[in-house]
Every structure is written in structure tokens, then in C-alpha cells.
mmCIF file of N, CA, C and O in Angstrom:
data_model
loop_
_atom_site.group_PDB
_atom_site.id
_atom_site.type_symbol
_atom_site.label_atom_id
_atom_site.label_comp_id
_atom_site.label_asym_id
_atom_site.label_seq_id
_atom_site.Cartn_x
_atom_site.Cartn_y
_atom_site.Cartn_z
ATOM 1 N N MET M 293 68.136 -1.214 -36.834
ATOM 2 C CA MET M 293 69.276 -1.913 -37.395
ATOM 3 C C MET M 293 70.492 -0.999 -37.393
ATOM 4 O O MET M 293 70.380 0.173 -37.705
ATOM 5 N N ASN M 294 71.626 -1.565 -37.053
ATOM 6 C CA ASN M 294 72.830 -0.743 -37.002
ATOM 7 C C ASN M 294 73.593 -0.822 -38.325
ATOM 8 O O ASN M 294 73.295 -1.618 -39.204
ATOM 9 N N SER M 295 74.597 0.039 -38.455
ATOM 10 C CA SER M 295 75.345 0.111 -39.712
ATOM 11 C C SER M 295 76.137 -1.164 -39.980
ATOM 12 O O SER M 295 76.312 -1.551 -41.134
ATOM 13 N N LYS M 296 76.615 -1.842 -38.917
ATOM 14 C CA LYS M 296 77.337 -3.104 -39.111
ATOM 15 C C LYS M 296 76.401 -4.135 -39.735
ATOM 16 O O LYS M 296 76.767 -4.814 -40.692
ATOM 17 N N PHE M 297 75.189 -4.237 -39.216
ATOM 18 C CA PHE M 297 74.227 -5.179 -39.779
ATOM 19 C C PHE M 297 73.955 -4.853 -41.244
ATOM 20 O O PHE M 297 73.969 -5.746 -42.091
ATOM 21 N N ASN M 298 73.677 -3.593 -41.543
ATOM 22 C CA ASN M 298 73.376 -3.198 -42.921
ATOM 23 C C ASN M 298 74.515 -3.541 -43.860
ATOM 24 O O ASN M 298 74.302 -4.059 -44.955
ATOM 25 N N PHE M 299 75.747 -3.242 -43.451
ATOM 26 C CA PHE M 299 76.906 -3.516 -44.293
ATOM 27 C C PHE M 299 77.090 -5.017 -44.492
ATOM 28 O O PHE M 299 77.274 -5.492 -45.615
ATOM 29 N N ASP M 300 77.032 -5.793 -43.406
ATOM 30 C CA ASP M 300 77.174 -7.244 -43.493
ATOM 31 C C ASP M 300 76.079 -7.842 -44.376
ATOM 32 O O ASP M 300 76.339 -8.715 -45.205
ATOM 33 N N PHE M 301 74.857 -7.357 -44.193
ATOM 34 C CA PHE M 301 73.744 -7.894 -44.968
ATOM 35 C C PHE M 301 73.902 -7.565 -46.458
ATOM 36 O O PHE M 301 73.649 -8.405 -47.316
ATOM 37 N N GLN M 302 74.368 -6.358 -46.781
ATOM 38 C CA GLN M 302 74.616 -5.986 -48.178
ATOM 39 C C GLN M 302 75.701 -6.883 -48.785
ATOM 40 O O GLN M 302 75.583 -7.315 -49.938
ATOM 41 N N CYS M 303 76.751 -7.167 -48.033
ATOM 42 C CA CYS M 303 77.808 -8.065 -48.520
ATOM 43 C C CYS M 303 77.259 -9.466 -48.757
ATOM 44 O O CYS M 303 77.559 -10.094 -49.778
ATOM 45 N N LEU M 304 76.454 -9.961 -47.829
ATOM 46 C CA LEU M 304 75.869 -11.290 -47.971
ATOM 47 C C LEU M 304 74.968 -11.344 -49.205
ATOM 48 O O LEU M 304 75.032 -12.306 -49.979
ATOM 49 N N ILE M 305 74.167 -10.326 -49.406
ATOM 50 C CA ILE M 305 73.286 -10.276 -50.584
ATOM 51 C C ILE M 305 74.107 -10.297 -51.864
ATOM 52 O O ILE M 305 73.793 -11.029 -52.815
ATOM 53 N N LYS M 306 75.187 -9.507 -51.923
ATOM 54 C CA LYS M 306 76.053 -9.502 -53.113
ATOM 55 C C LYS M 306 76.647 -10.881 -53.365
ATOM 56 O O LYS M 306 76.689 -11.353 -54.502
ATOM 57 N N LEU M 307 77.129 -11.523 -52.307
ATOM 58 C CA LEU M 307 77.695 -12.869 -52.445
ATOM 59 C C LEU M 307 76.660 -13.848 -52.993
ATOM 60 O O LEU M 307 76.926 -14.594 -53.935
ATOM 61 N N VAL M 308 75.481 -13.842 -52.404
ATOM 62 C CA VAL M 308 74.424 -14.768 -52.812
ATOM 63 C C VAL M 308 74.021 -14.508 -54.262
ATOM 64 O O VAL M 308 73.840 -15.449 -55.041
ATOM 65 N N GLU M 309 73.897 -13.248 -54.649
ATOM 66 C CA GLU M 309 73.537 -12.928 -56.035
ATOM 67 C C GLU M 309 74.574 -13.476 -57.010
ATOM 68 O O GLU M 309 74.218 -14.051 -58.045
ATOM 69 N N LEU M 310 75.862 -13.282 -56.693
ATOM 70 C CA LEU M 310 76.920 -13.788 -57.570
ATOM 71 C C LEU M 310 76.890 -15.309 -57.669
ATOM 72 O O LEU M 310 77.041 -15.873 -58.752
ATOM 73 N N LEU M 311 76.698 -15.966 -56.536
ATOM 74 C CA LEU M 311 76.691 -17.425 -56.531
ATOM 75 C C LEU M 311 75.477 -17.977 -57.274
ATOM 76 O O LEU M 311 75.599 -18.906 -58.072
ATOM 77 N N LYS M 312 74.314 -17.385 -57.051
ATOM 78 C CA LYS M 312 73.106 -17.833 -57.748
ATOM 79 C C LYS M 312 73.239 -17.626 -59.256
ATOM 80 O O LYS M 312 72.873 -18.505 -60.037
ATOM 81 N N LYS M 313 73.737 -16.464 -59.637
ATOM 82 C CA LYS M 313 73.900 -16.140 -61.053
ATOM 83 C C LYS M 313 74.799 -17.150 -61.763
ATOM 84 O O LYS M 313 74.620 -17.436 -62.943
ATOM 85 N N ASN M 314 75.736 -17.727 -61.032
ATOM 86 C CA ASN M 314 76.686 -18.679 -61.600
ATOM 87 C C ASN M 314 76.375 -20.129 -61.222
ATOM 88 O O ASN M 314 77.223 -21.006 -61.371
ATOM 89 N N ASN M 315 75.164 -20.352 -60.720
ATOM 90 C CA ASN M 315 74.685 -21.704 -60.382
ATOM 91 C C ASN M 315 75.625 -22.450 -59.437
ATOM 92 O O ASN M 315 75.889 -23.644 -59.610
ATOM 93 N N ILE M 316 76.118 -21.744 -58.430
ATOM 94 C CA ILE M 316 76.978 -22.356 -57.413
ATOM 95 C C ILE M 316 76.151 -22.561 -56.151
ATOM 96 O O ILE M 316 75.546 -21.613 -55.636
ATOM 97 N N LYS M 317 76.119 -23.793 -55.672
ATOM 98 C CA LYS M 317 75.364 -24.109 -54.457
ATOM 99 C C LYS M 317 76.132 -23.582 -53.247
ATOM 100 O O LYS M 317 77.344 -23.704 -53.166
ATOM 101 N N TYR M 318 75.404 -23.015 -52.304
ATOM 102 C CA TYR M 318 76.019 -22.376 -51.133
ATOM 103 C C TYR M 318 75.133 -22.589 -49.913
ATOM 104 O O TYR M 318 73.969 -22.952 -50.036
ATOM 105 N N TRP M 319 75.698 -22.354 -48.738
ATOM 106 C CA TRP M 319 74.930 -22.361 -47.497
ATOM 107 C C TRP M 319 75.670 -21.546 -46.447
ATOM 108 O O TRP M 319 76.872 -21.352 -46.523
ATOM 109 N N LEU M 320 74.906 -21.045 -45.489
ATOM 110 C CA LEU M 320 75.492 -20.363 -44.341
ATOM 111 C C LEU M 320 76.126 -21.419 -43.445
ATOM 112 O O LEU M 320 75.661 -22.557 -43.379
ATOM 113 N N ASP M 321 77.159 -21.029 -42.708
ATOM 114 C CA ASP M 321 77.840 -21.982 -41.838
ATOM 115 C C ASP M 321 78.344 -21.272 -40.582
ATOM 116 O O ASP M 321 78.323 -20.048 -40.493
ATOM 117 N N PHE M 322 78.796 -22.032 -39.625
ATOM 118 C CA PHE M 322 79.426 -21.572 -38.380
ATOM 119 C C PHE M 322 78.605 -20.480 -37.693
ATOM 120 O O PHE M 322 77.414 -20.632 -37.512
ATOM 121 N N GLY M 323 79.233 -19.379 -37.301
ATOM 122 C CA GLY M 323 78.552 -18.330 -36.540
ATOM 123 C C GLY M 323 77.424 -17.660 -37.304
ATOM 124 O O GLY M 323 76.408 -17.277 -36.725
ATOM 125 N N THR M 324 77.578 -17.521 -38.602
ATOM 126 C CA THR M 324 76.521 -16.899 -39.403
ATOM 127 C C THR M 324 75.275 -17.777 -39.397
ATOM 128 O O THR M 324 74.156 -17.286 -39.200
ATOM 129 N N LEU M 325 75.452 -19.079 -39.564
ATOM 130 C CA LEU M 325 74.322 -20.006 -39.518
ATOM 131 C C LEU M 325 73.671 -19.998 -38.138
ATOM 132 O O LEU M 325 72.443 -19.924 -38.026
ATOM 133 N N LEU M 326 74.478 -20.042 -37.093
ATOM 134 C CA LEU M 326 73.946 -20.022 -35.725
ATOM 135 C C LEU M 326 73.117 -18.766 -35.483
ATOM 136 O O LEU M 326 72.006 -18.833 -34.951
ATOM 137 N N GLY M 327 73.667 -17.610 -35.879
ATOM 138 C CA GLY M 327 72.948 -16.362 -35.672
ATOM 139 C C GLY M 327 71.606 -16.325 -36.377
ATOM 140 O O GLY M 327 70.588 -15.942 -35.798
ATOM 141 N N PHE M 328 71.579 -16.742 -37.641
ATOM 142 C CA PHE M 328 70.325 -16.706 -38.394
ATOM 143 C C PHE M 328 69.356 -17.782 -37.937
ATOM 144 O O PHE M 328 68.141 -17.573 -37.965
ATOM 145 N N TYR M 329 69.868 -18.923 -37.488
ATOM 146 C CA TYR M 329 68.985 -19.972 -36.978
ATOM 147 C C TYR M 329 68.387 -19.564 -35.627
ATOM 148 O O TYR M 329 67.185 -19.660 -35.413
ATOM 149 N N ARG M 330 69.236 -19.088 -34.735
ATOM 150 C CA ARG M 330 68.802 -18.802 -33.367
ATOM 151 C C ARG M 330 68.133 -17.442 -33.219
ATOM 152 O O ARG M 330 67.100 -17.315 -32.571
ATOM 153 N N ASP M 331 68.736 -16.404 -33.850
ATOM 154 C CA ASP M 331 68.274 -15.033 -33.630
ATOM 155 C C ASP M 331 67.703 -14.358 -34.879
ATOM 156 O O ASP M 331 67.322 -13.206 -34.823
ATOM 157 N N GLN M 332 67.719 -15.047 -36.014
ATOM 158 C CA GLN M 332 67.281 -14.509 -37.299
ATOM 159 C C GLN M 332 68.079 -13.274 -37.727
ATOM 160 O O GLN M 332 67.577 -12.390 -38.427
ATOM 161 N N THR M 333 69.336 -13.201 -37.313
ATOM 162 C CA THR M 333 70.210 -12.089 -37.687
ATOM 163 C C THR M 333 71.661 -12.489 -37.423
ATOM 164 O O THR M 333 71.939 -13.562 -36.915
ATOM 165 N N PHE M 334 72.583 -11.587 -37.753
ATOM 166 C CA PHE M 334 73.993 -11.822 -37.450
ATOM 167 C C PHE M 334 74.214 -11.770 -35.943
ATOM 168 O O PHE M 334 73.531 -11.033 -35.232
ATOM 169 N N LEU M 335 75.175 -12.549 -35.462
ATOM 170 C CA LEU M 335 75.550 -12.474 -34.052
ATOM 171 C C LEU M 335 76.268 -11.150 -33.804
ATOM 172 O O LEU M 335 77.098 -10.723 -34.614
ATOM 173 N N ASN M 336 75.972 -10.506 -32.693
ATOM 174 C CA ASN M 336 76.585 -9.204 -32.379
ATOM 175 C C ASN M 336 78.101 -9.278 -32.290
ATOM 176 O O ASN M 336 78.792 -8.358 -32.696
ATOM 177 N N HIS M 337 78.628 -10.360 -31.761
ATOM 178 C CA HIS M 337 80.074 -10.464 -31.523
ATOM 179 C C HIS M 337 80.831 -11.095 -32.694
ATOM 180 O O HIS M 337 82.047 -11.243 -32.639
ATOM 181 N N ASP M 338 80.126 -11.465 -33.762
ATOM 182 C CA ASP M 338 80.765 -12.109 -34.911
ATOM 183 C C ASP M 338 81.138 -11.038 -35.936
ATOM 184 O O ASP M 338 80.308 -10.213 -36.297
ATOM 185 N N ASN M 339 82.380 -11.046 -36.395
ATOM 186 C CA ASN M 339 82.818 -9.978 -37.305
ATOM 187 C C ASN M 339 83.118 -10.486 -38.717
ATOM 188 O O ASN M 339 83.884 -9.882 -39.443
ATOM 189 N N ASP M 340 82.510 -11.625 -39.081
ATOM 190 C CA ASP M 340 82.680 -12.105 -40.450
ATOM 191 C C ASP M 340 81.396 -12.793 -40.908
ATOM 192 O O ASP M 340 80.448 -12.927 -40.151
ATOM 193 N N ILE M 341 81.384 -13.180 -42.170
ATOM 194 C CA ILE M 341 80.269 -13.928 -42.740
ATOM 195 C C ILE M 341 80.819 -15.281 -43.161
ATOM 196 O O ILE M 341 81.785 -15.362 -43.913
ATOM 197 N N ASP M 342 80.213 -16.338 -42.644
ATOM 198 C CA ASP M 342 80.649 -17.693 -42.967
ATOM 199 C C ASP M 342 79.700 -18.280 -44.001
ATOM 200 O O ASP M 342 78.527 -18.525 -43.715
ATOM 201 N N LEU M 343 80.214 -18.457 -45.204
ATOM 202 C CA LEU M 343 79.427 -18.982 -46.308
ATOM 203 C C LEU M 343 80.235 -20.081 -46.982
ATOM 204 O O LEU M 343 81.405 -19.872 -47.301
ATOM 205 N N CYS M 344 79.639 -21.230 -47.170
ATOM 206 C CA CYS M 344 80.315 -22.347 -47.833
ATOM 207 C C CYS M 344 79.728 -22.545 -49.212
ATOM 208 O O CYS M 344 78.568 -22.237 -49.460
ATOM 209 N N VAL M 345 80.549 -23.067 -50.106
ATOM 210 C CA VAL M 345 80.098 -23.377 -51.459
ATOM 211 C C VAL M 345 80.423 -24.831 -51.769
ATOM 212 O O VAL M 345 81.342 -25.407 -51.199
ATOM 213 N N LEU M 346 79.660 -25.412 -52.680
ATOM 214 C CA LEU M 346 79.833 -26.804 -53.050
ATOM 215 C C LEU M 346 80.553 -26.901 -54.387
ATOM 216 O O LEU M 346 80.105 -26.333 -55.379
ATOM 217 N N CYS M 347 81.650 -27.591 -54.387
ATOM 218 C CA CYS M 347 82.392 -27.871 -55.613
ATOM 219 C C CYS M 347 81.899 -29.211 -56.141
ATOM 220 O O CYS M 347 82.038 -30.229 -55.478
ATOM 221 N N ASP M 348 81.324 -29.194 -57.331
ATOM 222 C CA ASP M 348 80.798 -30.443 -57.884
ATOM 223 C C ASP M 348 81.589 -30.913 -59.107
ATOM 224 O O ASP M 348 81.055 -31.510 -60.014
ATOM 225 N N GLY M 349 82.877 -30.628 -59.090
ATOM 226 C CA GLY M 349 83.727 -31.038 -60.203
ATOM 227 C C GLY M 349 85.192 -30.951 -59.808
ATOM 228 O O GLY M 349 85.545 -31.138 -58.653
ATOM 229 N N ASP M 350 86.023 -30.616 -60.762
ATOM 230 C CA ASP M 350 87.459 -30.469 -60.531
ATOM 231 C C ASP M 350 87.718 -29.279 -59.612
ATOM 232 O O ASP M 350 87.367 -28.136 -59.937
ATOM 233 N N LEU M 351 88.334 -29.516 -58.473
ATOM 234 C CA LEU M 351 88.523 -28.481 -57.463
ATOM 235 C C LEU M 351 89.393 -27.327 -57.951
ATOM 236 O O LEU M 351 89.061 -26.160 -57.725
ATOM 237 N N ASP M 352 90.487 -27.613 -58.623
ATOM 238 C CA ASP M 352 91.376 -26.537 -59.086
ATOM 239 C C ASP M 352 90.662 -25.601 -60.052
ATOM 240 O O ASP M 352 90.750 -24.376 -59.931
ATOM 241 N N ASN M 353 89.933 -26.158 -61.019
ATOM 242 C CA ASN M 353 89.185 -25.329 -61.972
ATOM 243 C C ASN M 353 88.060 -24.575 -61.281
ATOM 244 O O ASN M 353 87.771 -23.424 -61.611
ATOM 245 N N PHE M 354 87.418 -25.234 -60.321
ATOM 246 C CA PHE M 354 86.344 -24.586 -59.577
ATOM 247 C C PHE M 354 86.871 -23.373 -58.806
ATOM 248 O O PHE M 354 86.243 -22.314 -58.790
ATOM 249 N N LEU M 355 88.034 -23.510 -58.159
ATOM 250 C CA LEU M 355 88.607 -22.391 -57.397
ATOM 251 C C LEU M 355 88.958 -21.218 -58.306
ATOM 252 O O LEU M 355 88.746 -20.061 -57.941
ATOM 253 N N ILE M 356 89.465 -21.506 -59.484
ATOM 254 C CA ILE M 356 89.765 -20.430 -60.441
ATOM 255 C C ILE M 356 88.473 -19.726 -60.837
ATOM 256 O O ILE M 356 88.394 -18.493 -60.839
ATOM 257 N N LYS M 357 87.435 -20.505 -61.146
ATOM 258 C CA LYS M 357 86.132 -19.938 -61.513
ATOM 259 C C LYS M 357 85.563 -19.111 -60.356
ATOM 260 O O LYS M 357 85.093 -17.993 -60.548
ATOM 261 N N LEU M 358 85.627 -19.659 -59.150
ATOM 262 C CA LEU M 358 85.081 -18.973 -57.980
ATOM 263 C C LEU M 358 85.810 -17.651 -57.732
ATOM 264 O O LEU M 358 85.177 -16.626 -57.481
ATOM 265 N N LYS M 359 87.128 -17.652 -57.817
ATOM 266 C CA LYS M 359 87.893 -16.421 -57.614
ATOM 267 C C LYS M 359 87.527 -15.385 -58.676
ATOM 268 O O LYS M 359 87.364 -14.204 -58.360
ATOM 269 N N ASN M 360 87.375 -15.812 -59.921
ATOM 270 C CA ASN M 360 86.982 -14.880 -60.983
ATOM 271 C C ASN M 360 85.601 -14.294 -60.723
ATOM 272 O O ASN M 360 85.361 -13.113 -60.964
ATOM 273 N N ILE M 361 84.700 -15.115 -60.234
ATOM 274 C CA ILE M 361 83.346 -14.642 -59.914
ATOM 275 C C ILE M 361 83.395 -13.655 -58.754
ATOM 276 O O ILE M 361 82.807 -12.579 -58.807
ATOM 277 N N LEU M 362 84.108 -14.014 -57.692
ATOM 278 C CA LEU M 362 84.168 -13.161 -56.505
ATOM 279 C C LEU M 362 84.837 -11.821 -56.801
ATOM 280 O O LEU M 362 84.443 -10.794 -56.250
ATOM 281 N N GLU M 363 85.840 -11.829 -57.674
ATOM 282 C CA GLU M 363 86.558 -10.588 -57.980
ATOM 283 C C GLU M 363 85.704 -9.573 -58.725
ATOM 284 O O GLU M 363 86.105 -8.428 -58.873
ATOM 285 N N GLN M 364 84.497 -9.960 -59.150
ATOM 286 C CA GLN M 364 83.585 -9.001 -59.752
ATOM 287 C C GLN M 364 83.134 -7.958 -58.724
ATOM 288 O O GLN M 364 82.867 -6.818 -59.070
ATOM 289 N N GLU M 365 83.037 -8.361 -57.477
ATOM 290 C CA GLU M 365 82.532 -7.469 -56.425
ATOM 291 C C GLU M 365 83.422 -7.397 -55.194
ATOM 292 O O GLU M 365 83.225 -6.540 -54.349
ATOM 293 N N PHE M 366 84.371 -8.304 -55.066
ATOM 294 C CA PHE M 366 85.175 -8.403 -53.852
ATOM 295 C C PHE M 366 86.653 -8.487 -54.187
ATOM 296 O O PHE M 366 87.034 -8.814 -55.301
ATOM 297 N N LYS M 367 87.477 -8.204 -53.208
ATOM 298 C CA LYS M 367 88.927 -8.333 -53.331
ATOM 299 C C LYS M 367 89.346 -9.594 -52.589
ATOM 300 O O LYS M 367 88.979 -9.800 -51.435
ATOM 301 N N ILE M 368 90.094 -10.445 -53.257
ATOM 302 C CA ILE M 368 90.608 -11.652 -52.594
ATOM 303 C C ILE M 368 91.743 -11.220 -51.671
ATOM 304 O O ILE M 368 92.750 -10.693 -52.118
ATOM 305 N N ARG M 369 91.560 -11.392 -50.375
ATOM 306 C CA ARG M 369 92.583 -10.994 -49.415
ATOM 307 C C ARG M 369 93.627 -12.080 -49.234
ATOM 308 O O ARG M 369 94.814 -11.817 -49.190
ATOM 309 N N GLU M 370 93.177 -13.314 -49.120
ATOM 310 C CA GLU M 370 94.113 -14.427 -48.978
ATOM 311 C C GLU M 370 93.389 -15.729 -49.284
ATOM 312 O O GLU M 370 92.180 -15.822 -49.190
ATOM 313 N N THR M 371 94.155 -16.703 -49.683
ATOM 314 C CA THR M 371 93.652 -18.055 -49.889
ATOM 315 C C THR M 371 94.494 -18.976 -49.018
ATOM 316 O O THR M 371 95.714 -18.921 -49.065
ATOM 317 N N ILE M 372 93.826 -19.773 -48.223
ATOM 318 C CA ILE M 372 94.532 -20.715 -47.357
ATOM 319 C C ILE M 372 94.203 -22.113 -47.851
ATOM 320 O O ILE M 372 93.080 -22.590 -47.701
ATOM 321 N N GLY M 373 95.184 -22.728 -48.482
ATOM 322 C CA GLY M 373 94.963 -24.049 -49.048
ATOM 323 C C GLY M 373 93.848 -24.017 -50.069
ATOM 324 O O GLY M 373 93.672 -23.058 -50.796
ATOM 325 N N LYS M 374 93.081 -25.080 -50.088
ATOM 326 C CA LYS M 374 91.955 -25.154 -51.015
ATOM 327 C C LYS M 374 90.624 -25.076 -50.279
ATOM 328 O O LYS M 374 89.580 -25.293 -50.869
ATOM 329 N N ASN M 375 90.683 -24.750 -48.996
ATOM 330 C CA ASN M 375 89.466 -24.786 -48.197
ATOM 331 C C ASN M 375 88.954 -23.425 -47.749
ATOM 332 O O ASN M 375 87.875 -23.343 -47.181
ATOM 333 N N TYR M 376 89.712 -22.355 -47.978
ATOM 334 C CA TYR M 376 89.352 -21.082 -47.365
ATOM 335 C C TYR M 376 89.791 -19.932 -48.251
ATOM 336 O O TYR M 376 90.948 -19.852 -48.639
ATOM 337 N N ILE M 377 88.846 -19.065 -48.584
ATOM 338 C CA ILE M 377 89.154 -17.844 -49.323
ATOM 339 C C ILE M 377 88.637 -16.675 -48.494
ATOM 340 O O ILE M 377 87.456 -16.620 -48.157
ATOM 341 N N ASN M 378 89.501 -15.770 -48.149
ATOM 342 C CA ASN M 378 89.147 -14.592 -47.365
ATOM 343 C C ASN M 378 88.974 -13.435 -48.339
ATOM 344 O O ASN M 378 89.882 -13.097 -49.079
ATOM 345 N N ILE M 379 87.785 -12.826 -48.352
ATOM 346 C CA ILE M 379 87.509 -11.742 -49.290
ATOM 347 C C ILE M 379 87.110 -10.474 -48.549
ATOM 348 O O ILE M 379 86.647 -10.519 -47.414
ATOM 349 N N LEU M 380 87.309 -9.357 -49.206
ATOM 350 C CA LEU M 380 86.893 -8.060 -48.695
ATOM 351 C C LEU M 380 86.044 -7.373 -49.753
ATOM 352 O O LEU M 380 86.300 -7.539 -50.946
ATOM 353 N N PRO M 381 85.067 -6.574 -49.354
ATOM 354 C CA PRO M 381 84.308 -5.797 -50.335
ATOM 355 C C PRO M 381 85.236 -4.808 -51.043
ATOM 356 O O PRO M 381 86.169 -4.291 -50.446
ATOM 357 N N THR M 382 84.975 -4.548 -52.317
ATOM 358 C CA THR M 382 85.802 -3.584 -53.041
ATOM 359 C C THR M 382 85.364 -2.160 -52.738
ATOM 360 O O THR M 382 86.121 -1.226 -52.916
ATOM 361 N N GLU M 383 84.130 -2.004 -52.275
ATOM 362 C CA GLU M 383 83.627 -0.682 -51.923
ATOM 363 C C GLU M 383 83.074 -0.728 -50.508
ATOM 364 O O GLU M 383 82.675 -1.764 -50.026
ATOM 365 N N GLY M 384 83.010 0.418 -49.874
ATOM 366 C CA GLY M 384 82.411 0.492 -48.557
ATOM 367 C C GLY M 384 83.451 0.456 -47.459
ATOM 368 O O GLY M 384 84.600 0.115 -47.672
ATOM 369 N N LYS M 385 83.030 0.810 -46.290
ATOM 370 C CA LYS M 385 83.903 0.858 -45.129
ATOM 371 C C LYS M 385 83.818 -0.462 -44.389
ATOM 372 O O LYS M 385 82.735 -0.977 -44.123
ATOM 373 N N LEU M 386 84.949 -1.021 -44.061
ATOM 374 C CA LEU M 386 84.970 -2.255 -43.283
ATOM 375 C C LEU M 386 84.728 -1.951 -41.816
ATOM 376 O O LEU M 386 85.167 -0.935 -41.302
ATOM 377 N N TYR M 387 84.067 -2.829 -41.146
ATOM 378 C CA TYR M 387 83.768 -2.647 -39.733
ATOM 379 C C TYR M 387 84.369 -3.796 -38.963
ATOM 380 O O TYR M 387 84.135 -4.957 -39.265
ATOM 381 N N PHE M 388 85.187 -3.503 -37.983
ATOM 382 C CA PHE M 388 85.750 -4.518 -37.119
ATOM 383 C C PHE M 388 85.412 -4.190 -35.680
ATOM 384 O O PHE M 388 85.555 -3.057 -35.261
ATOM 385 N N GLN M 389 84.983 -5.173 -34.913
ATOM 386 C CA GLN M 389 84.697 -4.953 -33.494
ATOM 387 C C GLN M 389 85.973 -5.045 -32.703
ATOM 388 O O GLN M 389 86.884 -5.736 -33.027
#
């Protein structure tokens, strides 16, 4: 296993732990889902983690809650509308291909 895989996997584990702890439903999506379905790992050429969450109530309040949860371990880099939150780990070295 390479360092990119280890780092990505650690980030994914942190995300999943936070979401589970707060009873937020989630699933892998896009390239991350394809990689784990087809190859049981991250795609070599994919440089992000695609994870979706289910909002089962008021969207504005849910986004505030989600951002507060994510900020426990991650830095919010940008929010695009109500459909996309780009986060970065607060610790560790980022890897870009």
C-alpha cells in the first residue's frame, strides 16, 4: 500500500466515524464508489474522496450541523451552494497527483 492510499483511507475512516457518531446516513459515490466496487480500493488516478450524506430534515439546519461536525477533524475549504462541501484534513500532508 502506498502513502496516498493510507492517507486517503485514514481520512475516509475519520469521516465515517464522525458521521456514524452523529447518526448521519452516508454512502460512497462517483469515483470512490467505482474504485471500491470494481477494484476494492481507491482509483489510482482519483485525487479525492466522494462521500454523500442524506439530509432527512431541514436542509439549512442540517448543513450547519454537518459543518460543525466536520470541523471537529477537517477544515471547510469551500461550500458550493447546498450540494457540495469541500473539506481538507486539519492534520497531515495533502497529496495531489
